[in-house]
Coordinates of C-alpha atoms and ligand atoms in Angstrom, one line a residue:
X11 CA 0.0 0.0 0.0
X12 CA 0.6 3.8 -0.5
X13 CA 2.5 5.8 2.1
X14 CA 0.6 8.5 3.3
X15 CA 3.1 11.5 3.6
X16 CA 3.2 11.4 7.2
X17 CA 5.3 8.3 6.5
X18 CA 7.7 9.2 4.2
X19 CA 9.9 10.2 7.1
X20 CA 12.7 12.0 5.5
X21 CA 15.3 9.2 7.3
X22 CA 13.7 7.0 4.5
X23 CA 14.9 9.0 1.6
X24 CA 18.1 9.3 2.8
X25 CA 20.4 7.7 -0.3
X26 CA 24.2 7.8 0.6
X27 CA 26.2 10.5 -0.4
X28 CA 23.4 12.9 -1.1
X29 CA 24.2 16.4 0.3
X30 CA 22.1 19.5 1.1
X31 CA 24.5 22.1 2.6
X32 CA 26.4 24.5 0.5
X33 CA 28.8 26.1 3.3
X34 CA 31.2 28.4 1.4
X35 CA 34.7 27.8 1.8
X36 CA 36.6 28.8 4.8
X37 CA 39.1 31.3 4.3
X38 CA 41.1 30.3 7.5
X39 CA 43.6 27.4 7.5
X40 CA 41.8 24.2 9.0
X41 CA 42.8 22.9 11.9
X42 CA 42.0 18.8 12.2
X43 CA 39.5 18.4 14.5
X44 CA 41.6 15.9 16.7
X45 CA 43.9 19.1 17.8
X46 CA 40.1 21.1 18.7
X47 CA 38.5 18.2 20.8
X48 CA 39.9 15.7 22.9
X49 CA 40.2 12.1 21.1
X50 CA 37.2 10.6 23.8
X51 CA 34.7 13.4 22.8
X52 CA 34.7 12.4 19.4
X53 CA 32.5 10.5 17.9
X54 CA 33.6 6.8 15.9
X55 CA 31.0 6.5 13.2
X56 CA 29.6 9.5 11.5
X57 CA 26.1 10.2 12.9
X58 CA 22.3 8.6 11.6
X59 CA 21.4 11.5 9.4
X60 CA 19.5 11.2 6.5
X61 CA 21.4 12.0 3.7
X62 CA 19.3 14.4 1.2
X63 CA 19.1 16.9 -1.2
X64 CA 18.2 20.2 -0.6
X65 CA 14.8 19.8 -2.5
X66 CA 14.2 16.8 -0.8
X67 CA 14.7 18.7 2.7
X68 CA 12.3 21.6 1.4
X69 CA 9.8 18.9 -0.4
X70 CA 9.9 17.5 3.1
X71 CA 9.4 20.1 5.8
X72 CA 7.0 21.8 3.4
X73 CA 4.9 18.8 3.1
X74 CA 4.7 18.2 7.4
X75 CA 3.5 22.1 7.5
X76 CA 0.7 21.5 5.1
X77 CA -0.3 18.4 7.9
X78 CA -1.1 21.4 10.4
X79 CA -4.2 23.1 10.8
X80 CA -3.4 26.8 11.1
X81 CA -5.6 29.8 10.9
X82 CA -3.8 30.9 8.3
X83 CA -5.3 27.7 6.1
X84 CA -9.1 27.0 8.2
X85 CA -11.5 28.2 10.4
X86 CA -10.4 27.6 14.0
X87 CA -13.2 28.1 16.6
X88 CA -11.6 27.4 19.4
X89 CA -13.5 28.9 22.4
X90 CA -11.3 31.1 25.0
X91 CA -8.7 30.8 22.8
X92 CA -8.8 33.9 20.3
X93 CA -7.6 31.8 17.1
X94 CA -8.1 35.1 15.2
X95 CA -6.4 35.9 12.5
X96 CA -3.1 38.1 13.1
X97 CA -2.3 40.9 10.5
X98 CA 1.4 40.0 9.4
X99 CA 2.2 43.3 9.2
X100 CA 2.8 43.0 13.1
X101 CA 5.8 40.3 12.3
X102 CA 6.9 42.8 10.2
X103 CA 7.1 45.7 12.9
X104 CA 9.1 43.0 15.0
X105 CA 11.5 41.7 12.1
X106 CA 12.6 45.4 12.1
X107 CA 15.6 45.3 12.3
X108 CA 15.8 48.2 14.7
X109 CA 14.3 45.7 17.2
X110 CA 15.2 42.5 15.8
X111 CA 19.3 43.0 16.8
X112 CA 19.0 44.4 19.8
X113 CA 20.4 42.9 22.9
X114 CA 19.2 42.9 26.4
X115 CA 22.6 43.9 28.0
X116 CA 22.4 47.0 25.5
X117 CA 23.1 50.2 27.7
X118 CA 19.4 51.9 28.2
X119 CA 20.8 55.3 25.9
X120 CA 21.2 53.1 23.2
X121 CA 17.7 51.2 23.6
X122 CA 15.9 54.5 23.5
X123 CA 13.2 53.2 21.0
X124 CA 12.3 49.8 22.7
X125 CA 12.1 51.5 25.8
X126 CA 9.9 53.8 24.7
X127 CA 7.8 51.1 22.9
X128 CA 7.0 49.6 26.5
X129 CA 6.3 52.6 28.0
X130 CA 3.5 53.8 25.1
X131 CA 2.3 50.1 25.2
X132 CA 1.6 50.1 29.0
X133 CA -0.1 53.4 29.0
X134 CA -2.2 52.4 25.8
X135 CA -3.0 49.0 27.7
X136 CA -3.9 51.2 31.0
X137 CA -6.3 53.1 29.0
X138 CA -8.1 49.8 27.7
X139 CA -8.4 48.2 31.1
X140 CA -9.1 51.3 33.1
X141 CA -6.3 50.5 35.4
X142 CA -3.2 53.1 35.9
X143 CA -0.2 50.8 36.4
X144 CA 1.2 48.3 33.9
X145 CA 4.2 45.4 33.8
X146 CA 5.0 43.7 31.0
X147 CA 7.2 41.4 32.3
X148 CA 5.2 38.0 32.4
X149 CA 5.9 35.7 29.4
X150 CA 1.9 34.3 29.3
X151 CA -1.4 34.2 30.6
X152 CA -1.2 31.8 33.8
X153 CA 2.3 33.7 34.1
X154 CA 0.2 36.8 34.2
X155 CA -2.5 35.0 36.9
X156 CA 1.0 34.3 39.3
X157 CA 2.3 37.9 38.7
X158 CA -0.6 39.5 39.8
X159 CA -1.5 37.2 42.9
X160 CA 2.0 37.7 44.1
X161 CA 0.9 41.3 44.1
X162 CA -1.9 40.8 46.3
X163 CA -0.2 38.5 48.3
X164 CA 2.8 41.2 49.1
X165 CA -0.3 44.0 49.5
X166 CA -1.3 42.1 52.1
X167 CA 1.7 41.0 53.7
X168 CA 2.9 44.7 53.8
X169 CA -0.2 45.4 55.7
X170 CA 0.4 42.8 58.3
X171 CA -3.2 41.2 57.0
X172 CA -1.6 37.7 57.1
X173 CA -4.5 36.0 57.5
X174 CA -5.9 36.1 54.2
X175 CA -5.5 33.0 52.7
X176 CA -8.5 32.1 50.9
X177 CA -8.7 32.6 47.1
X178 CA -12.5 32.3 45.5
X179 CA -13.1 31.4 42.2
X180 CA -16.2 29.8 40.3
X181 CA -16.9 26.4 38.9
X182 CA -16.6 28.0 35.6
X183 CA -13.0 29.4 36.2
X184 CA -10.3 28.6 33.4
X185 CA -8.4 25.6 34.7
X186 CA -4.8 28.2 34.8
X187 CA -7.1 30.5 37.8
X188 CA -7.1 27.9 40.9
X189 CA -4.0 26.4 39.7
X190 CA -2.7 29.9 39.8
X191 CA -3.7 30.4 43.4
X192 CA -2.9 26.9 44.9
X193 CA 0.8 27.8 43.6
X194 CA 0.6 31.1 45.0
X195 CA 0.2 29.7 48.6
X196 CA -3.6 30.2 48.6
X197 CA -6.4 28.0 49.9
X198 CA -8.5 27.6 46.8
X199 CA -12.2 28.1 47.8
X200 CA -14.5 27.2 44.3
X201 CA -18.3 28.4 44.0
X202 CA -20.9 27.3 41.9
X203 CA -22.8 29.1 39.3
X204 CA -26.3 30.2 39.6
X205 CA -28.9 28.9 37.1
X206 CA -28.3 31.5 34.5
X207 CA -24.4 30.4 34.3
X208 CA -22.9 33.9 36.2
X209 CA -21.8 34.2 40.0
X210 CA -24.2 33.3 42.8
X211 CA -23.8 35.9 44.9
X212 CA -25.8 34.2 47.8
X213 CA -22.5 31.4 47.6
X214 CA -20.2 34.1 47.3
X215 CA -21.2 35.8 50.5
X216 CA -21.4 32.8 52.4
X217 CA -17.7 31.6 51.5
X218 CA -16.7 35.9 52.3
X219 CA -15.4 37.1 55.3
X220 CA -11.4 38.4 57.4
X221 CA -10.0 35.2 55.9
X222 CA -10.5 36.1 51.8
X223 CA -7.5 37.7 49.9
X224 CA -9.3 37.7 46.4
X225 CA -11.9 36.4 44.1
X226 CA -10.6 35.6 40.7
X227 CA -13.0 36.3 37.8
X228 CA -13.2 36.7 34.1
X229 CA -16.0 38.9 32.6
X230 CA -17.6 37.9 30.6
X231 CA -17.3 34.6 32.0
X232 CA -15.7 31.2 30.4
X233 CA -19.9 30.4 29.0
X234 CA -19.3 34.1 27.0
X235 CA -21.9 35.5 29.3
X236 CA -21.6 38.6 30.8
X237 CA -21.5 39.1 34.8
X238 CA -24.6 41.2 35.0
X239 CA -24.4 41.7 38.6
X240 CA -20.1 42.4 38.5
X241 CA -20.7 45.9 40.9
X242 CA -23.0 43.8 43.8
X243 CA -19.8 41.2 43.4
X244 CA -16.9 43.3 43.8
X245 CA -18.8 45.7 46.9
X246 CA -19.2 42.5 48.5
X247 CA -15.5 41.7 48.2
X248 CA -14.6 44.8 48.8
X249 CA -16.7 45.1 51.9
X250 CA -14.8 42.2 53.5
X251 CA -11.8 43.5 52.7
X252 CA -10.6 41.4 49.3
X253 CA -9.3 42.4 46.5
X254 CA -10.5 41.1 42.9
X255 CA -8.7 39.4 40.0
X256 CA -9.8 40.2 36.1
X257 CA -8.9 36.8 34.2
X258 CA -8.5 39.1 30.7
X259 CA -7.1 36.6 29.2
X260 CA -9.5 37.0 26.3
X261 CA -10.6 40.8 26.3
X262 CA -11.7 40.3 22.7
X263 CA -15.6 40.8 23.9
X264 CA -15.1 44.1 25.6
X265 CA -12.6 46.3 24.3
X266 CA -14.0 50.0 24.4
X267 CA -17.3 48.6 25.7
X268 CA -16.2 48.3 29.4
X269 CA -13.3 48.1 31.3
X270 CA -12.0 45.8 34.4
X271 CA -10.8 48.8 36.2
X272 CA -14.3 50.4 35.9
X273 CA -15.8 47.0 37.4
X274 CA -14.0 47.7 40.1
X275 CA -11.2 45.1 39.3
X276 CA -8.2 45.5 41.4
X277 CA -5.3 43.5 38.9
X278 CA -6.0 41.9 35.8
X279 CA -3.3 40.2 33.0
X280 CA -4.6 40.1 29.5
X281 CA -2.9 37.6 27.4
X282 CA -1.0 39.6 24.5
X283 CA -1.1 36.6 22.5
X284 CA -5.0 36.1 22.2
X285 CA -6.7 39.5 21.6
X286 CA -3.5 41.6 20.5
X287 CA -3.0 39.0 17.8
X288 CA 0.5 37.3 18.0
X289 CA 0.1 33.6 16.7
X290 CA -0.1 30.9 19.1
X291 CA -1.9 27.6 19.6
X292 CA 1.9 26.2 18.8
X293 CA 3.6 26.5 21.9
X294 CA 5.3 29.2 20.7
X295 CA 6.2 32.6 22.5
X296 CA 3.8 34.5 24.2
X297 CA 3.4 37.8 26.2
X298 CA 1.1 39.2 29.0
X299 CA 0.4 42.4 30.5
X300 CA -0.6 42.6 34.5
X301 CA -2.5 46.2 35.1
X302 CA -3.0 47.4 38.9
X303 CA -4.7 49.9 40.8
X304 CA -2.1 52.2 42.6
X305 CA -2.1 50.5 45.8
X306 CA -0.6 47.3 44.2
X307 CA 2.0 49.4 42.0
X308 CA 4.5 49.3 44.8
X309 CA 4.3 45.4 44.4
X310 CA 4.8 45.3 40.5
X311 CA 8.0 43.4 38.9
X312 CA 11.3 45.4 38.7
X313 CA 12.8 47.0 36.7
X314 CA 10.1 49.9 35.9
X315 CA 10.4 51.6 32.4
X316 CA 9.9 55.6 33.6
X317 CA 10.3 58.6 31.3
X318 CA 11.6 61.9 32.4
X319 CA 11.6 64.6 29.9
X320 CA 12.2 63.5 26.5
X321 CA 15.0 60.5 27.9
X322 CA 13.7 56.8 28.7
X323 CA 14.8 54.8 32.1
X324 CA 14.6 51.5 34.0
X325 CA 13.7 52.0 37.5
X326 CA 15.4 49.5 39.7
X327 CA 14.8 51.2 43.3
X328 CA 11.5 49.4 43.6
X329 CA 12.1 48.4 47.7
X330 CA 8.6 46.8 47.5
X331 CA 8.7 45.2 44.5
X332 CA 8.0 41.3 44.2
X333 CA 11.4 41.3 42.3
X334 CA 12.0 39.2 38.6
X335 CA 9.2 36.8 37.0
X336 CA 11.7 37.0 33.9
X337 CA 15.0 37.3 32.5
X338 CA 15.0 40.9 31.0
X339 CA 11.7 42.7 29.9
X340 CA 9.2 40.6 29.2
X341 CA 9.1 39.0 25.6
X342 CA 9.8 41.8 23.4
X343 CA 8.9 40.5 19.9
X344 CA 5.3 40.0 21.0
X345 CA 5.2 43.2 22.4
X346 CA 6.0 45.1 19.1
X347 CA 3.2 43.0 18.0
X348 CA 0.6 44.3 20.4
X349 CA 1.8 48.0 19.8
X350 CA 1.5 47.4 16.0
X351 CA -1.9 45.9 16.6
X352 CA -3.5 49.1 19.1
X353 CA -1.9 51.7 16.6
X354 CA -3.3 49.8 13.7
X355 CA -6.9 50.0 15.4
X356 CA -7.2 53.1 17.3
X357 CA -10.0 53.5 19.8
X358 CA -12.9 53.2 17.7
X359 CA -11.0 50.4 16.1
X360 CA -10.8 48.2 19.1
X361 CA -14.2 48.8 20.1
X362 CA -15.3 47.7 16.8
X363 CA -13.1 44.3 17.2
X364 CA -15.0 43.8 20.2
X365 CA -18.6 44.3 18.7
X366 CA -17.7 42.4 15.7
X367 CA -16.8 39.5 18.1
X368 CA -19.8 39.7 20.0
X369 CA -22.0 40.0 16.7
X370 CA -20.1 37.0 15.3
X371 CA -20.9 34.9 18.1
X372 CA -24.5 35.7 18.2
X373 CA -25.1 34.9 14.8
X374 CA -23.3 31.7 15.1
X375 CA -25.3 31.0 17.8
X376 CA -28.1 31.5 16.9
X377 CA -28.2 29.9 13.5
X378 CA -27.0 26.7 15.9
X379 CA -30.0 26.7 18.2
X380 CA -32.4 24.8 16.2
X381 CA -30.1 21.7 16.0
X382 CA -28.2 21.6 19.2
X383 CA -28.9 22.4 22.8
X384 CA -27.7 26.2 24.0
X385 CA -26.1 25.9 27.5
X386 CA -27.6 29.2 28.2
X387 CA -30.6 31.3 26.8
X388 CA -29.4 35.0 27.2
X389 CA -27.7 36.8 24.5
X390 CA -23.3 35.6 24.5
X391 CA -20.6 38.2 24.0
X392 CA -17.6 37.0 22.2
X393 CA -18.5 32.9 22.4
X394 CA -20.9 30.5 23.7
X395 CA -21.4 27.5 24.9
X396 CA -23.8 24.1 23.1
X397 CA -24.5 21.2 24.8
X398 CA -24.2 17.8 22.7
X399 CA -27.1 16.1 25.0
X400 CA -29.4 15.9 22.3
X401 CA -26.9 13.6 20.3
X402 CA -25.4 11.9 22.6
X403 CA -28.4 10.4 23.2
X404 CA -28.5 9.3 19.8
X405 CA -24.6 7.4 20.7
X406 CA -22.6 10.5 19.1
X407 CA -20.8 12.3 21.7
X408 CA -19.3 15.7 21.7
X409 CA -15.8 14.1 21.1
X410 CA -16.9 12.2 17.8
X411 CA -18.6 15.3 17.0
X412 CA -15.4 17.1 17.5
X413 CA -13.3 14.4 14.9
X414 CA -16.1 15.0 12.5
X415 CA -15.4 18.3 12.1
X416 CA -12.1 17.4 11.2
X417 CA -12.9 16.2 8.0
X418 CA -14.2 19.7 6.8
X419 CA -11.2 20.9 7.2
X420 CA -12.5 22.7 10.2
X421 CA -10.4 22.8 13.4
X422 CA -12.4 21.5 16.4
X423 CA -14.1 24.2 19.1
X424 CA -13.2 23.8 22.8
X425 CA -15.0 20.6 24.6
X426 CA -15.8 19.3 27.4
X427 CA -15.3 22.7 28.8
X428 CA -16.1 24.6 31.2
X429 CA -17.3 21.5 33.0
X430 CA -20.8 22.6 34.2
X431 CA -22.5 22.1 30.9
X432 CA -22.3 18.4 29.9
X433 CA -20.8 17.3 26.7
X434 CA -19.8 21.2 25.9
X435 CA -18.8 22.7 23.0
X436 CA -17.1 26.1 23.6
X437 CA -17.5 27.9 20.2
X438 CA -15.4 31.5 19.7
X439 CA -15.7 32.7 15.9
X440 CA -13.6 35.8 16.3
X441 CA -13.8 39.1 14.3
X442 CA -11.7 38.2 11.7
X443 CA -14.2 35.7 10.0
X444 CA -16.5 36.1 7.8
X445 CA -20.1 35.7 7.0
X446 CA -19.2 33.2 4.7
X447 CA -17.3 31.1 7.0
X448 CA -19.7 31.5 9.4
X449 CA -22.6 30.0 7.6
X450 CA -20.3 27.2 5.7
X451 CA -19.7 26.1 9.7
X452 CA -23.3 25.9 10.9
X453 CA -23.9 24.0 7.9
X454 CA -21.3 21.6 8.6
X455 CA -22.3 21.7 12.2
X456 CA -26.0 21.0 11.1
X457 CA -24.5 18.5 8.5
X458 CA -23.3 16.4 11.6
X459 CA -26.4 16.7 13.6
X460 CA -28.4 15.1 10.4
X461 CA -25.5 12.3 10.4
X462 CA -26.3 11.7 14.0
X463 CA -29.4 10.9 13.2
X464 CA -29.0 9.1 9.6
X465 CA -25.8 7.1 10.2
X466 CA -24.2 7.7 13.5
X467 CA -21.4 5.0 13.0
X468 CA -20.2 7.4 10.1
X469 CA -19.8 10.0 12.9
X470 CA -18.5 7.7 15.3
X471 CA -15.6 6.4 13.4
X472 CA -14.2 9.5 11.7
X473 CA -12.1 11.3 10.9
X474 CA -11.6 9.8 7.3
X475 CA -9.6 12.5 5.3
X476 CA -7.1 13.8 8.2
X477 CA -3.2 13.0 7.5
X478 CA -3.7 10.3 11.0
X479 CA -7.0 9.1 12.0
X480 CA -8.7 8.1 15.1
X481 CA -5.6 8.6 18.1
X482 CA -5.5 6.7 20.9
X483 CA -5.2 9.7 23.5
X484 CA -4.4 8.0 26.6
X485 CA -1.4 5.5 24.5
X486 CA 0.1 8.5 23.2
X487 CA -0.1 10.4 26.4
X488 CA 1.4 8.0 28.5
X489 CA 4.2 6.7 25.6
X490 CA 4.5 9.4 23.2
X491 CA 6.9 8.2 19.9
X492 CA 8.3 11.2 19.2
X493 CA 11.4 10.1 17.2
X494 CA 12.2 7.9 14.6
X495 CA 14.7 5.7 15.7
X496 CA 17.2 5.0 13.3
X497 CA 18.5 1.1 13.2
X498 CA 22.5 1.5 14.1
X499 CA 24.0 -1.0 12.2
Ligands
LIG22 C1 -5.7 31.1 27.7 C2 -6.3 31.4 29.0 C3 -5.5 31.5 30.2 C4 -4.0 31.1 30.2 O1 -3.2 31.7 29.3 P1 -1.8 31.1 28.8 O2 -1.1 32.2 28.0 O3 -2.1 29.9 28.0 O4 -1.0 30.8 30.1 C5 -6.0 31.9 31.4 N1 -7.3 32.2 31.4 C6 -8.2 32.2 30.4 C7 -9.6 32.5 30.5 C8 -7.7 31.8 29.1 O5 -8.5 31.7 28.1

């Protein structure tokens, strides 16, 4: 049979004597290697590497790129995770090459303009989240989440309130928020959810009292619903003398609509990489901004970029400061990204990502509420939860429902998350897409819900047109192959 390109492993090409690399020639006498590294270092035979031609390396690696899903080849709605689609002018701002060859240990006069960078960038992010003090220190979101606990944790120790120990946060909480606080040295206290998905306040002010350091929210919440009653939530916390949290992870449903700060929000990260566009979903670098009220900027990271008169400085007389969370300043590259990305918009500009979010989601939504269950009635903001009870029943679960997808060429939405709403499907269209795409989706979606009914062992047993089908999850948890081994002979 065929190979499917995922097995044509480049190792299996590999003919001897074939050579990719065209090093020019050194124009320094050679010294043998045996005079450079001690006889037992080197090696005896030459290594395992395929041996290849240049257009066999670019055939291959080209290939294995085209096996990913990326938003820049499908649809990717992938709820609280902003798969939107990031402009590439902002990798162009960061491959300048102003900013691209600087150095960290570069003396602050000549780092004028990348200090200057993070200073407009945490006063432009101030101004979105209504909060006056900024770091941009932390490298991602849960990063972020630890940054800004540590905060309130050296708030309170400063005021000799020790005994606060007690960190709330609902059932619908992103997994990152009471992992966050159990790390931080806080008792994790969880509520549950009234029956219109938002924050009971009856539970919250039973679990209140001289023992709570914070309450850890994101608004809206991880269903996309909106905490109507945020200002009776944070005067209660307030009142017993806690501070609150603003999980902004996502803050693509509110820019220019509301702000944390103005909810009474004490800290709050926002995850550069999700609403001010950097790719991820790859592992790859990220960046997070922490904004404080002024009684936590004391606490914040060290060094401070301050400006007096024209000239840019790092502030490292910061006697309160909870010290490093990371080498240098944060991770610059995204943060030329999320500069290019707020100039790009402008106020209005932002606001109008945020109702084009919200708009998205609604329409989605509501084109999908004839053919699956909707968690919750209301009106969403920038995603919304289905249920996949209706289908299950039928034998087709969320999860097969999920591989289905797959062979649209769609990427999967969130599921089984948050946990209250059984078999969930956490859907978040973004801004970026279009009508188009949003109508081809609920017709694939409705597409399924007809197969669930017609033939659910074709639903059951897909995918059928991915590059590897069916995975067993657990196997390649617990023994991931991640290498081909090459037979040493
Ligand atoms: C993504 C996300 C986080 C965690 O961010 P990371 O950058 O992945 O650490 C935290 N909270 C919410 C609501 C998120 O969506």
């Amino acid at each position: 049979m065929e190979k499917t390109p995922l097995e044509t492993l480049i190792f299996e090409q590999s003919q001897a004597g074939r050579r990719a690399e065209t090093l020019p020639r050194p124009n320094v006498p050679l010294k043998p290697l045996e005079s450079l590294v001690p006889q037992g270092y080197l090696r005896q035979k030459p290594p395992a590497l395929p041996e290849v031609s240049e257009l066999e390396v670019m055939r291959h690696f080209v290939r294995l790129s085209h096996l990913n899903h990326s938003i820049d080849t499908g649809f990717y709605p992938l709820g609280s995770c902003t798969m939107k689609y990031n402009p590439k002018v902002n990798d162009a701002m960061a491959a300048l090459e102003g900013f691209r060859e600087l150095h960290p240990l570069q003396p602050v006069d000549q780092v004028q303009g990348a200090l200057e960078l993070i200073y407009k960038l945490e006063r432009a992010i101030s101004q979105v989240v209504g909060l006056p003090a900024v770091t941009l220190q932390p490298a991602a979101g849960a990063h972020g989440e630890m940054t800004g606990l540590l905060l309130i944790k050296a708030y309170f120790e400063a005021k000799g309130e020790t005994k606060r120990k007690k960190v709330i946060v609902p059932d619908t909480a992103h997994g990152t928020n009471p992992a966050t606080a159990a790390l931080c040295g806080f008792e994790v206290v969880e509520i549950k959810s009234n029956a219109r998905g938002l924050v009971d306040l009856e539970s919250l002010k039973a679990v209140l009292g001289p023992d709570t350091a914070a309450i850890m929210l994101t608004n809206p919440n991880t269903l996309g619903l909106f905490e109507e009653e945020i200002m009776d939530v944070q005067r209660l916390v307030h009142e017993a003398g806690g501070l609150l949290y603003y999980d902004g992870a996502n803050l693509n449903a509110i820019m220019g609509l509301v702000r944390p700060g103005d909810m009474g929000f004490d800290v709050c990260h926002l995850n550069l990489h999700k609403t001010f566009s950097t790719p991820h979903g790859g592992g790859g670098p990220g960046g997070c901004a922490v904004a404080c009220r002024d009684i936590l900027e004391p606490f914040l990271p060290k060094p401070v970029v301050q400006k007096t008169g024209e000239a840019y400085d790092l502030c490292w007389d910061r006697p309160q400061s909870i010290g490093k969370v990371k080498g240098f300043y944060g991770n610059f590259g995204i943060l030329v990204r999320a500069y290019a990305y707020i100039l790009a918009h402008g106020k209005e500009g932002l606001c109008q990502v945020s109702r084009d979010a919200i708009l998205n989601a609604n329409y989605l939504k509501h084109k999908l509420s004839r053919h699956f269950t909707v968690a919750f009635g209301q009106p969403c903001m920038h995603e919304f939860v289905l249920s996949g009870v209706r289908q299950k029943e039928r034998g087709v679960s969320t999860a097969h429902m999920a591989k289905r997808l797959l062979d649209f060429g769609v990427h999967a939405p969130t599921v089984y998350f948050p946990l209250v709403v059984p078999e969930a499907m956490m859907i978040e269209p973004t801004e970026t897409e279009s009508k188009e795409v949003l109508d081809r989706f609920a017709e694939i979606m409705i597409k399924i819900d007809q197969e669930s009914i017609d033939d659910p062992e074709k639903v059951k047993n897909a995918p059928y047109n991915t590059p590897v089908g069916k995975l067993d999850e657990a196997m390649a948890a617990r023994k991931p192959n991640l290498r081909w081994e090459p037979s040493l002979d």
